[in-house]
Coordinates of C-alpha atoms in Angstrom, one line a residue:
M1 CA 236.6 188.8 363.8
T2 CA 237.2 189.5 360.2
I3 CA 235.0 190.6 357.5
E4 CA 235.7 189.3 353.7
L5 CA 234.4 191.6 351.4
E6 CA 232.4 189.7 348.7
E7 CA 233.9 190.4 345.1
P8 CA 231.8 191.3 342.1
P9 CA 230.9 188.4 340.0
L10 CA 233.4 187.7 337.1
A11 CA 230.4 188.2 334.6
E12 CA 229.7 191.7 336.1
N13 CA 233.5 192.7 335.7
I14 CA 233.4 191.3 332.2
Q15 CA 230.1 193.6 331.5
V16 CA 231.8 196.8 333.0
V17 CA 235.1 196.1 330.4
K18 CA 233.0 195.7 327.7
D19 CA 230.6 198.9 328.5
L20 CA 234.1 201.0 328.8
F21 CA 235.3 199.5 325.2
G22 CA 232.0 200.2 323.5
G23 CA 232.1 203.9 325.1
T24 CA 235.5 204.4 324.0
V25 CA 234.6 203.3 320.2
G26 CA 231.3 206.1 320.8
G27 CA 233.9 208.7 322.2
I28 CA 236.4 208.5 319.2
A29 CA 233.6 208.3 316.8
Q30 CA 231.9 211.8 318.3
V31 CA 235.3 213.4 318.1
L32 CA 236.1 212.5 314.6
V33 CA 232.6 213.5 313.3
G34 CA 232.3 216.6 315.8
Q35 CA 235.3 218.2 316.3
P36 CA 235.2 220.8 313.5
F37 CA 231.9 221.8 314.9
D38 CA 233.3 222.2 318.4
T39 CA 236.2 224.0 317.3
V40 CA 233.8 226.9 315.6
K41 CA 231.6 226.7 318.9
V42 CA 234.5 227.5 321.2
R43 CA 235.9 230.3 319.0
L44 CA 232.4 231.9 319.1
Q45 CA 231.9 231.3 322.6
S46 CA 235.4 232.4 323.8
A47 CA 236.0 235.3 321.6
P48 CA 236.0 239.2 322.6
E49 CA 232.7 240.7 321.4
G50 CA 233.0 241.7 317.6
T51 CA 235.9 239.2 316.7
Y52 CA 233.4 236.9 314.7
T53 CA 230.1 238.2 312.9
G54 CA 228.9 234.3 313.2
A55 CA 229.6 230.9 312.6
L56 CA 230.3 231.2 308.9
D57 CA 232.8 234.3 309.6
V58 CA 234.7 232.0 311.9
V59 CA 234.8 229.1 309.4
K60 CA 236.0 231.6 306.7
K61 CA 238.9 233.2 309.1
L62 CA 239.7 229.8 310.1
L63 CA 240.5 228.4 306.6
A64 CA 242.1 231.5 305.5
N65 CA 244.5 231.4 308.4
E66 CA 244.9 227.9 309.3
G67 CA 243.7 225.7 306.6
P68 CA 241.4 223.0 306.9
K69 CA 243.6 221.4 309.8
G70 CA 242.8 224.4 311.8
F71 CA 239.4 222.6 312.5
Y72 CA 241.0 219.9 314.0
K73 CA 243.6 221.5 316.5
G74 CA 243.7 220.1 319.7
T75 CA 242.2 216.8 318.2
L76 CA 244.6 214.5 320.1
T77 CA 243.2 215.6 323.6
P78 CA 239.6 215.0 323.0
L79 CA 240.4 211.7 320.9
I80 CA 242.1 210.2 324.2
G81 CA 240.0 212.2 326.6
V82 CA 236.5 212.1 324.9
G83 CA 237.1 208.4 324.4
A84 CA 237.7 207.9 328.4
C85 CA 234.9 210.5 329.1
V86 CA 232.3 208.5 327.0
S87 CA 233.4 205.2 328.1
V88 CA 232.6 206.6 331.6
Q89 CA 229.5 207.7 330.8
F90 CA 228.4 204.6 329.0
S91 CA 229.5 202.5 331.2
V92 CA 228.3 204.2 334.7
N93 CA 224.9 204.6 332.7
E94 CA 224.8 201.0 332.0
S95 CA 226.0 199.8 335.7
M96 CA 223.0 202.1 336.9
K97 CA 220.6 200.4 334.5
R98 CA 221.6 197.1 335.7
Y99 CA 221.3 198.5 339.3
Y100 CA 217.5 199.6 338.6
D101 CA 217.1 196.3 336.7
G102 CA 217.8 194.3 339.8
I103 CA 215.7 196.3 342.2
H104 CA 212.6 195.9 340.2
H105 CA 213.5 192.3 338.8
G106 CA 213.5 192.8 335.2
Q107 CA 210.8 195.5 334.7
P108 CA 211.0 198.2 332.4
L109 CA 212.8 201.6 333.9
S110 CA 210.7 204.6 334.1
I111 CA 211.8 207.7 332.3
P112 CA 212.6 209.4 335.8
Q113 CA 214.9 206.5 336.6
F114 CA 216.6 206.6 333.0
F115 CA 217.4 210.3 333.8
S116 CA 219.1 209.4 337.1
C117 CA 221.2 206.8 335.5
G118 CA 222.2 209.7 333.2
A119 CA 222.7 212.3 336.0
V120 CA 224.9 209.9 337.9
A121 CA 227.0 208.9 334.8
G122 CA 227.4 212.7 334.2
F123 CA 228.5 213.6 337.6
A124 CA 230.9 211.0 337.6
N125 CA 232.3 211.9 334.2
G126 CA 232.4 215.6 335.2
F127 CA 235.6 215.2 337.3
L128 CA 237.3 213.7 334.2
A129 CA 235.8 215.8 331.7
S130 CA 236.8 219.3 333.4
P131 CA 240.4 219.2 332.9
I132 CA 240.3 217.4 329.6
E133 CA 238.1 220.1 328.3
H134 CA 240.1 222.8 329.6
I135 CA 243.2 221.7 328.1
R136 CA 241.3 221.1 324.6
I137 CA 239.8 224.8 324.7
R138 CA 242.8 226.3 325.6
L139 CA 244.7 224.4 322.6
Q140 CA 241.5 225.2 320.3
T141 CA 241.5 228.8 320.9
Q142 CA 245.5 229.3 320.2
T143 CA 245.9 231.7 317.0
G144 CA 248.8 233.4 315.2
A145 CA 252.5 232.6 315.0
T146 CA 253.1 232.7 318.8
K147 CA 251.9 229.8 320.7
A148 CA 251.4 229.7 324.4
F149 CA 251.4 225.9 324.5
A150 CA 253.4 223.4 322.5
G151 CA 250.7 220.8 322.9
P152 CA 248.3 219.0 325.4
I153 CA 251.0 217.9 328.1
D154 CA 252.6 221.5 327.8
C155 CA 249.2 223.1 328.4
A156 CA 248.9 220.6 331.4
K157 CA 252.0 221.4 333.2
K158 CA 251.5 225.2 332.6
L159 CA 248.2 225.2 333.9
Y160 CA 249.5 223.3 336.9
K161 CA 252.4 225.6 337.6
N162 CA 250.1 228.5 337.3
N163 CA 247.3 227.5 339.7
G164 CA 247.9 223.6 340.9
I165 CA 245.1 221.4 340.6
A166 CA 242.7 224.4 340.5
G167 CA 244.0 225.4 337.6
L168 CA 243.6 222.2 335.9
F169 CA 240.2 221.9 337.1
K170 CA 239.0 225.8 336.5
G171 CA 235.4 225.6 335.7
L172 CA 234.4 222.1 337.5
T173 CA 231.5 223.5 339.0
P174 CA 229.4 224.3 335.8
T175 CA 230.7 221.1 334.1
L176 CA 229.6 218.9 337.1
V177 CA 226.1 221.1 336.6
R178 CA 226.0 220.6 332.6
E179 CA 227.0 217.0 332.8
S180 CA 224.7 215.8 335.3
L181 CA 221.5 217.6 333.9
G182 CA 222.5 217.1 330.6
L183 CA 223.4 213.3 330.4
G184 CA 220.2 212.9 332.6
I185 CA 218.2 214.4 329.7
Y186 CA 220.5 212.8 327.1
F187 CA 219.9 209.1 328.0
A188 CA 216.3 209.4 329.2
T189 CA 215.7 211.0 325.5
Y190 CA 217.6 208.1 323.9
E191 CA 215.9 205.4 326.0
A192 CA 212.3 206.8 325.6
L193 CA 212.9 206.7 321.6
I194 CA 214.6 203.1 322.1
G195 CA 211.4 202.1 324.1
R196 CA 208.7 203.9 321.6
E197 CA 210.2 202.0 318.7
L198 CA 210.0 198.5 320.5
K199 CA 206.3 199.1 321.2
V200 CA 205.5 200.3 317.6
Q201 CA 207.4 197.7 316.0
K202 CA 206.3 194.7 318.0
N203 CA 208.2 191.4 318.3
I204 CA 211.7 192.8 317.9
A205 CA 214.5 192.9 320.4
R206 CA 216.8 196.0 320.7
A207 CA 219.0 194.6 319.4
D208 CA 217.2 194.3 315.9
I209 CA 217.0 198.1 315.6
P210 CA 218.6 199.2 312.5
A211 CA 222.0 201.4 312.9
W212 CA 220.4 204.2 310.9
K213 CA 217.8 204.6 313.5
L214 CA 220.1 204.3 316.4
C215 CA 221.9 207.3 314.6
L216 CA 218.2 208.9 314.4
F217 CA 217.9 208.5 317.9
G218 CA 221.2 209.5 319.1
G219 CA 221.1 212.7 317.1
L220 CA 217.3 213.5 318.6
S221 CA 219.0 212.9 322.1
G222 CA 222.0 215.3 321.3
Y223 CA 219.6 218.2 320.4
T224 CA 217.4 217.7 323.9
L225 CA 221.0 217.6 325.5
W226 CA 222.4 221.0 324.2
I227 CA 218.8 222.7 324.1
G228 CA 218.9 222.0 328.1
I229 CA 222.2 223.2 328.9
Y230 CA 223.7 225.3 326.4
P231 CA 224.1 228.5 328.7
V232 CA 226.0 226.5 331.3
D233 CA 228.6 225.2 328.5
V234 CA 228.9 229.1 327.7
I235 CA 229.8 230.0 331.2
K236 CA 232.2 227.0 331.5
S237 CA 234.0 228.0 328.2
K238 CA 234.2 231.6 329.6
L239 CA 236.1 230.3 332.7
Q240 CA 238.3 228.0 331.0
T241 CA 239.5 230.7 328.1
D242 CA 240.2 233.4 331.0
S243 CA 243.7 234.6 331.2
L244 CA 246.2 233.0 332.9
E245 CA 247.9 235.6 334.2
K246 CA 245.5 238.4 334.9
P247 CA 242.3 236.3 335.2
A248 CA 238.9 238.5 335.0
Y249 CA 236.8 236.0 336.5
K250 CA 237.0 234.7 340.2
S251 CA 233.9 232.3 339.8
W252 CA 231.2 231.4 337.8
T253 CA 228.6 233.8 339.0
Q254 CA 230.8 236.9 338.0
V255 CA 231.0 235.1 334.5
V256 CA 226.7 235.4 334.4
K257 CA 226.9 238.9 335.4
D258 CA 229.4 240.0 332.9
I259 CA 227.6 237.8 330.1
N260 CA 224.4 239.5 331.0
Q261 CA 225.7 242.8 331.4
R262 CA 227.5 242.9 328.1
S263 CA 225.2 240.8 325.8
G264 CA 222.1 240.0 327.9
I265 CA 220.4 236.6 327.0
K266 CA 221.7 236.4 323.7
G267 CA 225.3 236.2 325.0
F268 CA 224.4 232.9 326.5
Y269 CA 223.7 231.6 323.1
R270 CA 226.9 232.5 321.4
G271 CA 228.0 229.5 319.1
F272 CA 224.7 227.7 319.6
I273 CA 224.2 227.2 315.9
P274 CA 227.5 224.9 315.1
T275 CA 226.7 223.2 318.5
I276 CA 223.1 222.5 317.2
L277 CA 224.4 221.5 313.8
R278 CA 227.1 219.4 315.3
A279 CA 224.5 217.7 317.7
A280 CA 222.9 215.0 315.3
P281 CA 226.1 213.6 313.3
A282 CA 228.3 213.7 316.4
N283 CA 225.8 212.0 318.9
G284 CA 224.3 209.8 316.2
A285 CA 227.6 208.4 315.5
T286 CA 228.2 208.2 319.1
F287 CA 224.9 205.8 319.8
A288 CA 225.3 204.1 316.9
A289 CA 229.0 203.1 317.3
F290 CA 228.4 202.1 321.1
E291 CA 225.4 200.0 320.3
V292 CA 226.8 198.1 317.4
T293 CA 230.2 197.7 319.2
M294 CA 228.1 196.1 322.3
R295 CA 226.0 194.0 319.5
F296 CA 229.6 192.7 318.1
I297 CA 231.2 192.0 321.4
S298 CA 228.3 190.4 323.3

């Protein structure tokens, strides 16, 4: 007896493709708006103690030594990679929303359900984000005339040569924690704000909410995301900028102990200012680009 597996309806497949495309557009918008802030954040997070006095010091030295283009070092990797990551985030999140919608027959989802949708999306995305961010961070932190990596492909090859697949996926555990918890908060906040707007502005549909409000809601969601998970991001960055030849850390727990011993609690918030400044424009652009794209292709 053979069992035939039922294929998903064509409409569902088309919707997934649309979600992926909308997420890709959102991811590209996020990179173009947020990359300069991210470069400053990574420099602050990963530099030895005392290298910089703060975010403005990073900006001054970066401009003096590398010029404006220095803010976009390693942009090719996130432009491709973050586009892919955000497409996964949004498509999985939308699929989970449709799953809950089917169970509850069109009844509005609760905030915990929106959180779980985002958490599942974040966990799935973590396996893609980990190697992509590892490569990006290695490229972002290169300074001076001598470069260890010629570009993203060369970086990936050398990371793999150094320690195989584990080398590429260094920092996976904190990445999974950050993505699951962070995107749960992220999407739940956004949907709560959308839901409130629909209640306040009666007789309007989601598609009627203006783009500037989508930007505002996305920016606020970005704030809650980074406030919730920033220390985990610092741990991940420390792991991913550790020496390839003589690594100082064998695990994320060693990173936690080292940061705590050297700097205390404040060490887990190095680079927080450029990150929180980036949160509003980058995530506002992400959600607005996604929602407007979905309206256009629906």
